[in-house]
Amino acid sequence: MSSERLIYLPLGGAGEIGMNCYVYGWGKPGEERLIVVDLGVTFPDMETSPGVDLIWADLDWLIAAKDRIEAIFITHAHEDHVGAVGHTVHKLGKPIYARAFTSNIARRKVEEAGGDPDIVETLGPWPHQQGAGPFKVGFAPISHSIPESSALVIDSPGGRIVHSGDFKIDLTPGVGEPFDRAMFVEIAKDGVQALVCDSTNVFSTHPGRSEASVGPEIEKLVQAAPNMVIATTFASNIARVKTLAEAGQRAGRSICLLGRAMRRMIEAGVESGVLTDFPKTVSPEEAADIPRDNLMLLSTGSQGERRAASAQLSRGKYLGLEVSEGDLFLFSSKTIPGNEKSVIRIINNFSERGVDVVDDSRDLYHVSGHANRPDLEAMHGLIAPKMVIPMHGEHRHLREHARIAEERGYAAAIAPNGTMLDLTGEKPAIAELIDAGRTYLDGSVQIGAMDGVVRDRIRMALNGHVTVTLIVEDTGEPLGDPWCDLQGLPETGVSRAALVEVLEEDLSQFVNRARVKTLLDDEAMERELRQIVRNTAQNEIGKKPEVTVVISRVS
Amino acid sequence: MSSERLIYLPLGGAGEIGMNCYVYGWGKPGEERLIVVDLGVTFPDMETSPGVDLIWADLDWLIAAKDRIEAIFITHAHEDHVGAVGHTVHKLGKPIYARAFTSNIARRKVEEAGGDPDIVETLGPWPHQQGAGPFKVGFAPISHSIPESSALVIDSPGGRIVHSGDFKIDLTPGVGEPFDRAMFVEIAKDGVQALVCDSTNVFSTHPGRSEASVGPEIEKLVQAAPNMVIATTFASNIARVKTLAEAGQRAGRSICLLGRAMRRMIEAGVESGVLTDFPKTVSPEEAADIPRDNLMLLSTGSQGERRAASAQLSRGKYLGLEVSEGDLFLFSSKTIPGNEKSVIRIINNFSERGVDVVDDSRDLYHVSGHANRPDLEAMHGLIAPKMVIPMHGEHRHLREHARIAEERGYAAAIAPNGTMLDLTGEKPAIAELIDAGRTYLDGSVQIGAMDGVVRDRIRMALNGHVTVTLIVEDTGEPLGDPWCDLQGLPETGVSRAALVEVLEEDLSQFVNRARVKTLLDDEAMERELRQIVRNTAQNEIGKKPEVTVVISRVS
């Protein structure tokens, strides 16, 4: 057990789609030198994380092993891969490597968080390699829905790993490098120990379509539109944004970018050199003076985000621009599971204003950025690794991906977050199980998902809250009656009397009969008063509220 | 304006899919005699209605017009049409008419709510008609995903209305009556004033498929399954439940029904005579002793409901039954928008237990119960009404449905909840706009959606809550320092000190410096203390909590 080994440990992104964070290590058990791949975020929802602003993988394990970390590599600039860089950089304090476009985005994040952006270093593409302790890491360009996405070629004394990053096989991606079969053949020619591989679209059984296929359809639609056109897509999908803008331009329309992310991504694209020949744009102020049938707005908020430009337009004005009867709104995007209601809300808002909404239900105006099953199988074949380790997927995706890999003779393992695999031998073996968790950014504070803070909020949202106040003299004599404040509870219950009065009545009866011994016992009093509130409320309103008891002792 | 008129008023179901409730009236304006069609519910979600148990249309307008109501007619037994009957029957107190199966379900609901089930009367199908003031109403059998669904033929002095109810055109529905073209031709032969028509599937452009088409596919799947099979669907889709059970039976499997709704619906089907020849079932206790490859479970919870049988099985045991590696779980259902995350959670739970999940992504194991666009157009043609009034849809559905009707020469109107239409003339005209709202069942209490109760809960969930307590003597002298209790907030903020201490320190400073005049002014004190908590919290944790201030005055 004391010989050196090659380990893989997903801290986020395996068992969910989002908050990617993977660790590789080489060395004696417990002394491995480590590299980190990606520091991404995922987004909160009202059901499980109300009030939370952002979520990323719990990095406690990494922070405890900080001295063993050599460097951090970011595969591409999607939020689920780069989004936590700003919030965590000071805790890890290690160099961050990325390609130019990703690095441009990562530096902005570090800077906004008050860190030194020079901790982010820009690397060129494969065959360039960056040393990091026992590792040499190269960024192999791969096609995805954002420029300069990369697979990582990770060389170690235990062999070569290909970490696919997010990818699809696209020979005509519009912006960014096409998929380069020959390069991957070359990378794989001396044998690959493990292919750690994107699993997102493993359930899509048809071959993936190229980004180039959506251009002509979008162009037809925009050409035919009689009034203003608004289109939304992920701002980071610069190829799509360019396709949309070019379709507008060819239809004789001025292009206006709406939303901070949209402007920021185009800016980063131009600064980093990945984006050239983007059509000239006009500002929202200029747009307001252009005839509506000569105008095309490109707006953020394809997932129905309440505060994004699309949602604001659907509710009325945005920066002086307003939709009207006969306008066309295009979702050049798919709806991520969980966002359906928000997206549908926007569509109905637009419907009320007479705007025709076109979404991707006919598969014409959007293609996925991830490899479908046949493309995953092609990638397995191209790399021909000893083992395939599925990542970037929920459990069902990892399981299905492992199944198809094994069917074709590769060793495979399902390794959800916290599963440390030993990749040294012929097959992956579980080396250790780590507590994998989530960190919440809550306002400006980072809290653990299991700290109970959010659980308490959910309980108040479901059950309402009652504050009971009672003043007791040192002698045990109550000073007046207990009283209640209600939050988030109905005013009256089945008895038709005010709920607050019924509660106070029952509490008073208890206090007036309580023995001095009880009255002097804070814990007992709190327990009893809470119980009375919960029981009485259950009878009155069929609900047991959360209760805070405040007992003040005065002399 | 004093001549009599025929009115239509949707109170629920137009502008959303759910909580259907429609009103028709005949008479002088403001004196119309009324009938009510359907009293349905919709379901709460954490985002907009945390802690709420059930939602239905605000009936205040109807209750105010109670003396003018003749009767209530229920088209079919889906919860979004019959679910509020029990909760509202005592407020309306009018006879409820339905066909046998629907009536069986409605009577159970009235009984459970403590009402007299005999208020529900069972009617036979068209050509039978029930008088109700100026109206005569008949139940015209129509195919849908539940037995004995009916269109209503509503005759008034202002002409005949066909209220489609929920429907599809299915000539082989399995259980229940097939769609009867000849009957509708007969109904329409003397002219129909208005077709008030289901809009749910107006965006589905292919003709609908028959319930009979899923049987062979389900049978193939079940025959091929090596281990235990579990299938879920809507319990009310008795035809589907029967198809599933028969597929199991033919594969030599014993059938076990899991979940209260599943047993209840089958029971109602048998009692009302719509269901015959249902395969013999075994109890969960008996099932536990049957070899797994000879067993098929039919379970509730196709929408991922946390407490339903499917979700419980996915997390472990349910009534002594447990899934294991290689079992098959079939969703013979579609996921209603908004339920995706819950359904995916179940699929991943099953994946962790090695269960293969088959859903309807290949369109093999489920068909919709609603008419697609070509079928809607066929219905328009069959009835050939003066006007088409789209109902049962979100705004986008109503708008699209009105558009296709107008394209083919029918008068049409988009009438969301609260829009009273005058249907008397050649075209629908807006007669009045009513405040349409929602009633929440919250525990055992009915509250208005806009009462602020739920809003306060959402705020606590997003922002957390602080209780500030301060005791002040009659003289204005504070008795001790103010103190704080925190709910749903992090323990420490940016200063690294305990948040509660930082808050109390700032509050104390204010109280100690406050003038007696301020200390004696409850309102001023409350305002100031709240503001201090919100500002200090904003600095410390980047969040402004909800604040309850309790000032106790003692002498």
Short mmCIF file of N, CA, C and O in Angstrom, two decimals, chain A residues 251-350:
data_model
loop_
_atom_site.label_atom_id
_atom_site.label_comp_id
_atom_site.label_asym_id
_atom_site.label_seq_id
_atom_site.Cartn_x
_atom_site.Cartn_y
_atom_site.Cartn_z
N ALA A 251 -30.54 40.69 -42.53
CA ALA A 251 -31.93 41.10 -42.74
C ALA A 251 -32.06 42.62 -42.62
O ALA A 251 -33.17 43.15 -42.51
N GLY A 252 -30.92 43.33 -42.63
CA GLY A 252 -30.94 44.78 -42.60
C GLY A 252 -31.31 45.36 -41.25
O GLY A 252 -31.81 46.49 -41.15
N ARG A 253 -31.05 44.60 -40.18
CA ARG A 253 -31.41 45.08 -38.84
C ARG A 253 -30.18 45.54 -38.07
O ARG A 253 -29.11 44.93 -38.19
N SER A 254 -30.37 46.57 -37.27
CA SER A 254 -29.32 46.96 -36.34
C SER A 254 -29.36 46.03 -35.14
O SER A 254 -30.44 45.60 -34.72
N ILE A 255 -28.20 45.72 -34.59
CA ILE A 255 -28.09 44.75 -33.49
C ILE A 255 -27.84 45.48 -32.19
O ILE A 255 -26.97 46.35 -32.11
N CYS A 256 -28.61 45.11 -31.17
CA CYS A 256 -28.44 45.73 -29.85
C CYS A 256 -28.30 44.63 -28.80
O CYS A 256 -29.15 43.74 -28.72
N LEU A 257 -27.22 44.66 -28.03
CA LEU A 257 -26.99 43.65 -26.99
C LEU A 257 -27.61 44.11 -25.67
O LEU A 257 -27.30 45.21 -25.20
N LEU A 258 -28.44 43.31 -25.08
CA LEU A 258 -29.09 43.66 -23.81
C LEU A 258 -28.66 42.71 -22.70
O LEU A 258 -28.75 41.49 -22.83
N GLY A 259 -28.23 43.28 -21.60
CA GLY A 259 -27.84 42.45 -20.45
C GLY A 259 -26.33 42.45 -20.30
O GLY A 259 -25.59 42.37 -21.27
N ARG A 260 -25.91 42.50 -19.04
CA ARG A 260 -24.50 42.64 -18.73
C ARG A 260 -23.68 41.46 -19.25
O ARG A 260 -22.62 41.64 -19.84
N ALA A 261 -24.20 40.24 -19.04
CA ALA A 261 -23.45 39.05 -19.43
C ALA A 261 -23.20 39.04 -20.94
O ALA A 261 -22.15 38.62 -21.42
N MET A 262 -24.19 39.50 -21.69
CA MET A 262 -24.09 39.50 -23.14
C MET A 262 -22.94 40.42 -23.58
O MET A 262 -22.09 40.04 -24.38
N ARG A 263 -22.92 41.64 -23.02
CA ARG A 263 -21.87 42.58 -23.40
C ARG A 263 -20.49 42.11 -22.94
O ARG A 263 -19.50 42.21 -23.65
N ARG A 264 -20.48 41.53 -21.73
CA ARG A 264 -19.23 41.09 -21.13
C ARG A 264 -18.59 39.95 -21.93
O ARG A 264 -17.38 39.91 -22.13
N MET A 265 -19.42 39.02 -22.37
CA MET A 265 -18.89 37.87 -23.11
C MET A 265 -18.36 38.29 -24.47
O MET A 265 -17.31 37.82 -24.90
N ILE A 266 -19.08 39.18 -25.14
CA ILE A 266 -18.63 39.64 -26.45
C ILE A 266 -17.31 40.42 -26.29
O ILE A 266 -16.36 40.24 -27.06
N GLU A 267 -17.26 41.21 -25.23
CA GLU A 267 -16.05 41.96 -24.93
C GLU A 267 -14.87 41.01 -24.69
O GLU A 267 -13.78 41.20 -25.24
N ALA A 268 -15.09 39.98 -23.88
CA ALA A 268 -14.04 39.00 -23.59
C ALA A 268 -13.62 38.28 -24.86
O ALA A 268 -12.43 37.98 -25.06
N GLY A 269 -14.59 38.00 -25.72
CA GLY A 269 -14.29 37.33 -26.99
C GLY A 269 -13.38 38.17 -27.87
O GLY A 269 -12.40 37.68 -28.44
N VAL A 270 -13.68 39.47 -27.94
CA VAL A 270 -12.89 40.37 -28.76
C VAL A 270 -11.51 40.56 -28.14
O VAL A 270 -10.47 40.42 -28.80
N GLU A 271 -11.46 40.83 -26.82
CA GLU A 271 -10.20 41.06 -26.12
C GLU A 271 -9.24 39.88 -26.27
O GLU A 271 -8.05 40.04 -26.42
N SER A 272 -9.82 38.65 -26.16
CA SER A 272 -8.96 37.47 -26.18
C SER A 272 -8.67 37.00 -27.60
O SER A 272 -7.95 36.03 -27.80
N GLY A 273 -9.27 37.65 -28.56
CA GLY A 273 -8.96 37.34 -29.95
C GLY A 273 -9.76 36.19 -30.54
O GLY A 273 -9.58 35.85 -31.71
N VAL A 274 -10.67 35.57 -29.78
CA VAL A 274 -11.42 34.44 -30.36
C VAL A 274 -12.56 34.93 -31.24
O VAL A 274 -13.07 34.19 -32.07
N LEU A 275 -12.98 36.18 -31.02
CA LEU A 275 -14.12 36.69 -31.78
C LEU A 275 -13.67 37.81 -32.71
O LEU A 275 -13.13 38.82 -32.26
N THR A 276 -13.88 37.60 -34.01
CA THR A 276 -13.57 38.65 -34.98
C THR A 276 -14.80 38.87 -35.84
O THR A 276 -15.70 38.02 -35.90
N ASP A 277 -14.88 40.00 -36.48
CA ASP A 277 -15.97 40.30 -37.41
C ASP A 277 -17.35 40.24 -36.78
O ASP A 277 -18.31 39.83 -37.44
N PHE A 278 -17.48 40.58 -35.51
CA PHE A 278 -18.82 40.62 -34.93
C PHE A 278 -19.51 41.87 -35.48
O PHE A 278 -18.92 42.94 -35.52
N PRO A 279 -20.77 41.73 -35.91
CA PRO A 279 -21.47 42.89 -36.47
C PRO A 279 -21.44 44.08 -35.51
O PRO A 279 -21.44 43.91 -34.29
N LYS A 280 -21.45 45.25 -36.09
CA LYS A 280 -21.49 46.49 -35.31
C LYS A 280 -22.80 46.51 -34.50
O LYS A 280 -23.85 46.10 -35.00
N THR A 281 -22.72 46.98 -33.26
CA THR A 281 -23.94 47.03 -32.45
C THR A 281 -24.30 48.47 -32.13
O THR A 281 -23.47 49.37 -32.23
N VAL A 282 -25.56 48.65 -31.74
CA VAL A 282 -26.01 49.97 -31.28
C VAL A 282 -26.38 49.88 -29.81
O VAL A 282 -26.67 48.79 -29.30
N SER A 283 -26.36 51.00 -29.14
CA SER A 283 -26.72 51.02 -27.72
C SER A 283 -28.24 51.00 -27.59
O SER A 283 -28.95 51.32 -28.55
N PRO A 284 -28.77 50.65 -26.41
CA PRO A 284 -30.22 50.68 -26.21
C PRO A 284 -30.80 52.07 -26.50
O PRO A 284 -31.91 52.17 -27.04
N GLU A 285 -30.06 53.12 -26.17
CA GLU A 285 -30.57 54.48 -26.43
C GLU A 285 -30.71 54.70 -27.94
O GLU A 285 -31.72 55.23 -28.42
N GLU A 286 -29.68 54.30 -28.69
CA GLU A 286 -29.76 54.43 -30.15
C GLU A 286 -30.88 53.55 -30.70
O GLU A 286 -31.62 53.94 -31.60
N ALA A 287 -31.01 52.35 -30.14
CA ALA A 287 -32.00 51.39 -30.63
C ALA A 287 -33.41 51.97 -30.56
O ALA A 287 -34.25 51.73 -31.44
N ALA A 288 -33.66 52.75 -29.51
CA ALA A 288 -35.00 53.29 -29.31
C ALA A 288 -35.43 54.19 -30.48
O ALA A 288 -36.63 54.37 -30.72
N ASP A 289 -34.46 54.71 -31.23
CA ASP A 289 -34.79 55.60 -32.35
C ASP A 289 -34.82 54.88 -33.70
O ASP A 289 -35.06 55.50 -34.73
N ILE A 290 -34.55 53.59 -33.70
CA ILE A 290 -34.49 52.85 -34.97
C ILE A 290 -35.86 52.22 -35.23
O ILE A 290 -36.51 51.73 -34.31
N PRO A 291 -36.34 52.27 -36.50
CA PRO A 291 -37.64 51.64 -36.80
C PRO A 291 -37.62 50.18 -36.35
O PRO A 291 -36.63 49.47 -36.55
N ARG A 292 -38.74 49.74 -35.76
CA ARG A 292 -38.78 48.42 -35.11
C ARG A 292 -38.47 47.28 -36.07
O ARG A 292 -37.90 46.27 -35.69
N ASP A 293 -38.87 47.45 -37.34
CA ASP A 293 -38.63 46.35 -38.27
C ASP A 293 -37.19 46.34 -38.78
O ASP A 293 -36.82 45.48 -39.58
N ASN A 294 -36.39 47.29 -38.31
CA ASN A 294 -34.96 47.29 -38.64
C ASN A 294 -34.11 46.95 -37.42
O ASN A 294 -32.93 47.26 -37.39
N LEU A 295 -34.75 46.36 -36.43
CA LEU A 295 -34.05 46.20 -35.16
C LEU A 295 -34.06 44.75 -34.68
O LEU A 295 -35.06 44.04 -34.85
N MET A 296 -32.93 44.31 -34.13
CA MET A 296 -32.88 42.99 -33.51
C MET A 296 -32.16 43.11 -32.18
O MET A 296 -31.03 43.60 -32.11
N LEU A 297 -32.85 42.67 -31.11
CA LEU A 297 -32.26 42.71 -29.77
C LEU A 297 -31.74 41.32 -29.42
O LEU A 297 -32.43 40.33 -29.66
N LEU A 298 -30.54 41.26 -28.85
CA LEU A 298 -30.03 39.99 -28.34
C LEU A 298 -29.95 40.11 -26.83
O LEU A 298 -29.20 40.94 -26.32
N SER A 299 -30.74 39.30 -26.13
CA SER A 299 -30.88 39.56 -24.70
C SER A 299 -30.50 38.35 -23.85
O SER A 299 -30.61 37.21 -24.28
N THR A 300 -30.07 38.63 -22.65
CA THR A 300 -29.76 37.58 -21.68
C THR A 300 -31.06 37.01 -21.10
O THR A 300 -32.13 37.59 -21.28
N GLY A 301 -30.95 35.89 -20.41
CA GLY A 301 -32.10 35.38 -19.67
C GLY A 301 -32.83 34.24 -20.36
O GLY A 301 -34.04 34.10 -20.20
N SER A 302 -32.11 33.38 -21.07
CA SER A 302 -32.76 32.27 -21.78
C SER A 302 -33.37 31.25 -20.83
O SER A 302 -34.20 30.44 -21.24
N GLN A 303 -33.00 31.29 -19.55
CA GLN A 303 -33.55 30.35 -18.59
C GLN A 303 -34.67 30.97 -17.74
O GLN A 303 -35.07 30.42 -16.72
N GLY A 304 -35.13 32.14 -18.17
CA GLY A 304 -36.25 32.75 -17.47
C GLY A 304 -35.86 33.51 -16.21
O GLY A 304 -36.73 33.87 -15.42
N GLU A 305 -34.56 33.77 -16.04
CA GLU A 305 -34.11 34.48 -14.84
C GLU A 305 -34.88 35.79 -14.68
O GLU A 305 -34.90 36.62 -15.59
N ARG A 306 -35.47 35.98 -13.51
CA ARG A 306 -36.39 37.09 -13.26
C ARG A 306 -35.81 38.47 -13.56
O ARG A 306 -36.51 39.38 -13.98
N ARG A 307 -34.51 38.63 -13.27
CA ARG A 307 -33.95 39.98 -13.40
C ARG A 307 -33.21 40.20 -14.71
O ARG A 307 -32.70 41.28 -14.97
N ALA A 308 -33.15 39.17 -15.54
CA ALA A 308 -32.42 39.31 -16.80
C ALA A 308 -33.25 40.12 -17.80
O ALA A 308 -34.45 40.34 -17.62
N ALA A 309 -32.59 40.54 -18.87
CA ALA A 309 -33.21 41.42 -19.86
C ALA A 309 -34.49 40.82 -20.45
O ALA A 309 -35.50 41.51 -20.59
N SER A 310 -34.47 39.52 -20.79
CA SER A 310 -35.65 38.91 -21.42
C SER A 310 -36.87 39.00 -20.51
O SER A 310 -37.96 39.36 -20.96
N ALA A 311 -36.70 38.63 -19.25
CA ALA A 311 -37.83 38.66 -18.32
C ALA A 311 -38.33 40.09 -18.14
O ALA A 311 -39.54 40.33 -18.10
N GLN A 312 -37.42 41.04 -18.06
CA GLN A 312 -37.85 42.43 -17.89
C GLN A 312 -38.63 42.92 -19.11
O GLN A 312 -39.67 43.57 -18.98
N LEU A 313 -38.13 42.58 -20.30
CA LEU A 313 -38.87 42.94 -21.52
C LEU A 313 -40.26 42.31 -21.52
O LEU A 313 -41.23 42.94 -21.94
N SER A 314 -40.34 41.08 -21.03
CA SER A 314 -41.64 40.38 -21.07
C SER A 314 -42.64 41.03 -20.12
O SER A 314 -43.85 40.88 -20.28
N ARG A 315 -42.12 41.73 -19.10
CA ARG A 315 -43.01 42.39 -18.14
C ARG A 315 -43.28 43.84 -18.50
O ARG A 315 -44.10 44.49 -17.88
N GLY A 316 -42.52 44.37 -19.49
CA GLY A 316 -42.75 45.77 -19.85
C GLY A 316 -41.50 46.34 -20.48
O GLY A 316 -40.96 45.76 -21.40
N LYS A 317 -41.03 47.45 -19.96
CA LYS A 317 -39.89 48.12 -20.57
C LYS A 317 -38.56 47.60 -20.03
O LYS A 317 -38.47 47.15 -18.90
N TYR A 318 -37.55 47.72 -20.88
CA TYR A 318 -36.18 47.50 -20.43
C TYR A 318 -35.30 48.54 -21.11
O TYR A 318 -35.23 48.58 -22.34
N LEU A 319 -34.69 49.38 -20.33
CA LEU A 319 -33.83 50.45 -20.86
C LEU A 319 -34.52 51.24 -21.97
O LEU A 319 -33.92 51.54 -23.00
N GLY A 320 -35.79 51.53 -21.76
CA GLY A 320 -36.51 52.35 -22.74
C GLY A 320 -37.04 51.58 -23.94
O GLY A 320 -37.73 52.14 -24.78
N LEU A 321 -36.71 50.30 -24.04
CA LEU A 321 -37.21 49.48 -25.15
C LEU A 321 -38.44 48.72 -24.69
O LEU A 321 -38.51 48.27 -23.55
N GLU A 322 -39.39 48.55 -25.60
CA GLU A 322 -40.65 47.92 -25.23
C GLU A 322 -41.11 47.03 -26.38
O GLU A 322 -41.01 47.42 -27.54
N VAL A 323 -41.62 45.85 -26.04
CA VAL A 323 -42.14 44.98 -27.11
C VAL A 323 -43.56 45.42 -27.45
O VAL A 323 -44.22 46.09 -26.67
N SER A 324 -44.01 45.03 -28.66
CA SER A 324 -45.42 45.26 -28.96
C SER A 324 -45.96 44.19 -29.89
O SER A 324 -45.21 43.35 -30.40
N GLU A 325 -47.26 44.20 -30.04
CA GLU A 325 -48.02 43.27 -30.89
C GLU A 325 -47.26 42.93 -32.18
O GLU A 325 -46.84 43.82 -32.91
N GLY A 326 -47.09 41.64 -32.43
CA GLY A 326 -46.49 41.23 -33.69
C GLY A 326 -44.98 41.10 -33.67
O GLY A 326 -44.37 40.70 -34.66
N ASP A 327 -44.33 41.46 -32.53
CA ASP A 327 -42.89 41.22 -32.43
C ASP A 327 -42.64 39.73 -32.33
O ASP A 327 -43.54 38.94 -32.02
N LEU A 328 -41.38 39.36 -32.56
CA LEU A 328 -41.00 37.95 -32.50
C LEU A 328 -39.95 37.76 -31.42
O LEU A 328 -38.95 38.49 -31.39
N PHE A 329 -40.17 36.79 -30.54
CA PHE A 329 -39.16 36.47 -29.54
C PHE A 329 -38.69 35.04 -29.76
O PHE A 329 -39.47 34.10 -29.78
N LEU A 330 -37.36 34.87 -29.92
CA LEU A 330 -36.80 33.55 -30.21
C LEU A 330 -35.95 33.04 -29.04
O LEU A 330 -35.00 33.71 -28.61
N PHE A 331 -36.31 31.86 -28.54
CA PHE A 331 -35.42 31.15 -27.61
C PHE A 331 -34.47 30.30 -28.45
O PHE A 331 -34.85 29.23 -28.92
N SER A 332 -33.25 30.77 -28.65
CA SER A 332 -32.26 29.96 -29.35
C SER A 332 -31.47 29.20 -28.28
O SER A 332 -30.28 29.39 -28.09
N SER A 333 -32.17 28.35 -27.57
CA SER A 333 -31.65 27.73 -26.35
C SER A 333 -32.57 26.60 -25.93
O SER A 333 -33.70 26.53 -26.40
N LYS A 334 -32.07 25.74 -25.05
CA LYS A 334 -32.98 24.78 -24.45
C LYS A 334 -33.19 25.17 -22.99
O LYS A 334 -32.41 25.95 -22.42
N THR A 335 -34.28 24.68 -22.43
CA THR A 335 -34.56 24.98 -21.04
C THR A 335 -33.94 23.91 -20.15
O THR A 335 -34.21 22.72 -20.32
N ILE A 336 -33.09 24.33 -19.23
CA ILE A 336 -32.46 23.39 -18.30
C ILE A 336 -33.52 22.89 -17.32
O ILE A 336 -34.32 23.69 -16.82
N PRO A 337 -33.56 21.56 -17.05
CA PRO A 337 -34.60 21.03 -16.15
C PRO A 337 -34.64 21.82 -14.83
O PRO A 337 -33.61 22.08 -14.22
N GLY A 338 -35.83 22.19 -14.43
CA GLY A 338 -36.00 22.98 -13.22
C GLY A 338 -36.36 24.43 -13.56
O GLY A 338 -36.92 25.14 -12.73
N ASN A 339 -36.02 24.86 -14.78
CA ASN A 339 -36.31 26.24 -15.17
C ASN A 339 -37.59 26.38 -15.99
O ASN A 339 -37.92 27.48 -16.45
N GLU A 340 -38.31 25.28 -16.20
CA GLU A 340 -39.47 25.28 -17.09
C GLU A 340 -40.49 26.35 -16.69
O GLU A 340 -40.99 27.09 -17.54
N LYS A 341 -40.81 26.41 -15.39
CA LYS A 341 -41.87 27.35 -14.99
C LYS A 341 -41.47 28.79 -15.25
O LYS A 341 -42.29 29.60 -15.66
N SER A 342 -40.21 29.12 -14.99
CA SER A 342 -39.75 30.49 -15.22
C SER A 342 -39.80 30.83 -16.70
O SER A 342 -40.18 31.95 -17.09
N VAL A 343 -39.39 29.89 -17.53
CA VAL A 343 -39.40 30.14 -18.98
C VAL A 343 -40.84 30.29 -19.47
O VAL A 343 -41.17 31.20 -20.24
N ILE A 344 -41.72 29.40 -18.99
CA ILE A 344 -43.12 29.45 -19.42
C ILE A 344 -43.77 30.77 -18.97
O ILE A 344 -44.59 31.35 -19.67
N ARG A 345 -43.36 31.25 -17.79
CA ARG A 345 -43.90 32.53 -17.30
C ARG A 345 -43.58 33.65 -18.30
O ARG A 345 -44.44 34.47 -18.63
N ILE A 346 -42.35 33.68 -18.78
CA ILE A 346 -41.95 34.70 -19.77
C ILE A 346 -42.77 34.56 -21.04
O ILE A 346 -43.24 35.55 -21.62
N ILE A 347 -42.93 33.32 -21.50
CA ILE A 347 -43.67 33.10 -22.76
C ILE A 347 -45.10 33.62 -22.61
O ILE A 347 -45.63 34.28 -23.51
N ASN A 348 -45.72 33.36 -21.46
CA ASN A 348 -47.08 33.85 -21.25
C ASN A 348 -47.14 35.37 -21.11
O ASN A 348 -48.07 36.00 -21.60
N ASN A 349 -46.11 35.95 -20.47
CA ASN A 349 -46.05 37.41 -20.42
C ASN A 349 -45.99 38.00 -21.82
O ASN A 349 -46.70 38.96 -22.14
N PHE A 350 -45.15 37.43 -22.65
CA PHE A 350 -45.05 37.91 -24.03
C PHE A 350 -46.37 37.71 -24.76
O PHE A 350 -46.82 38.57 -25.52
#
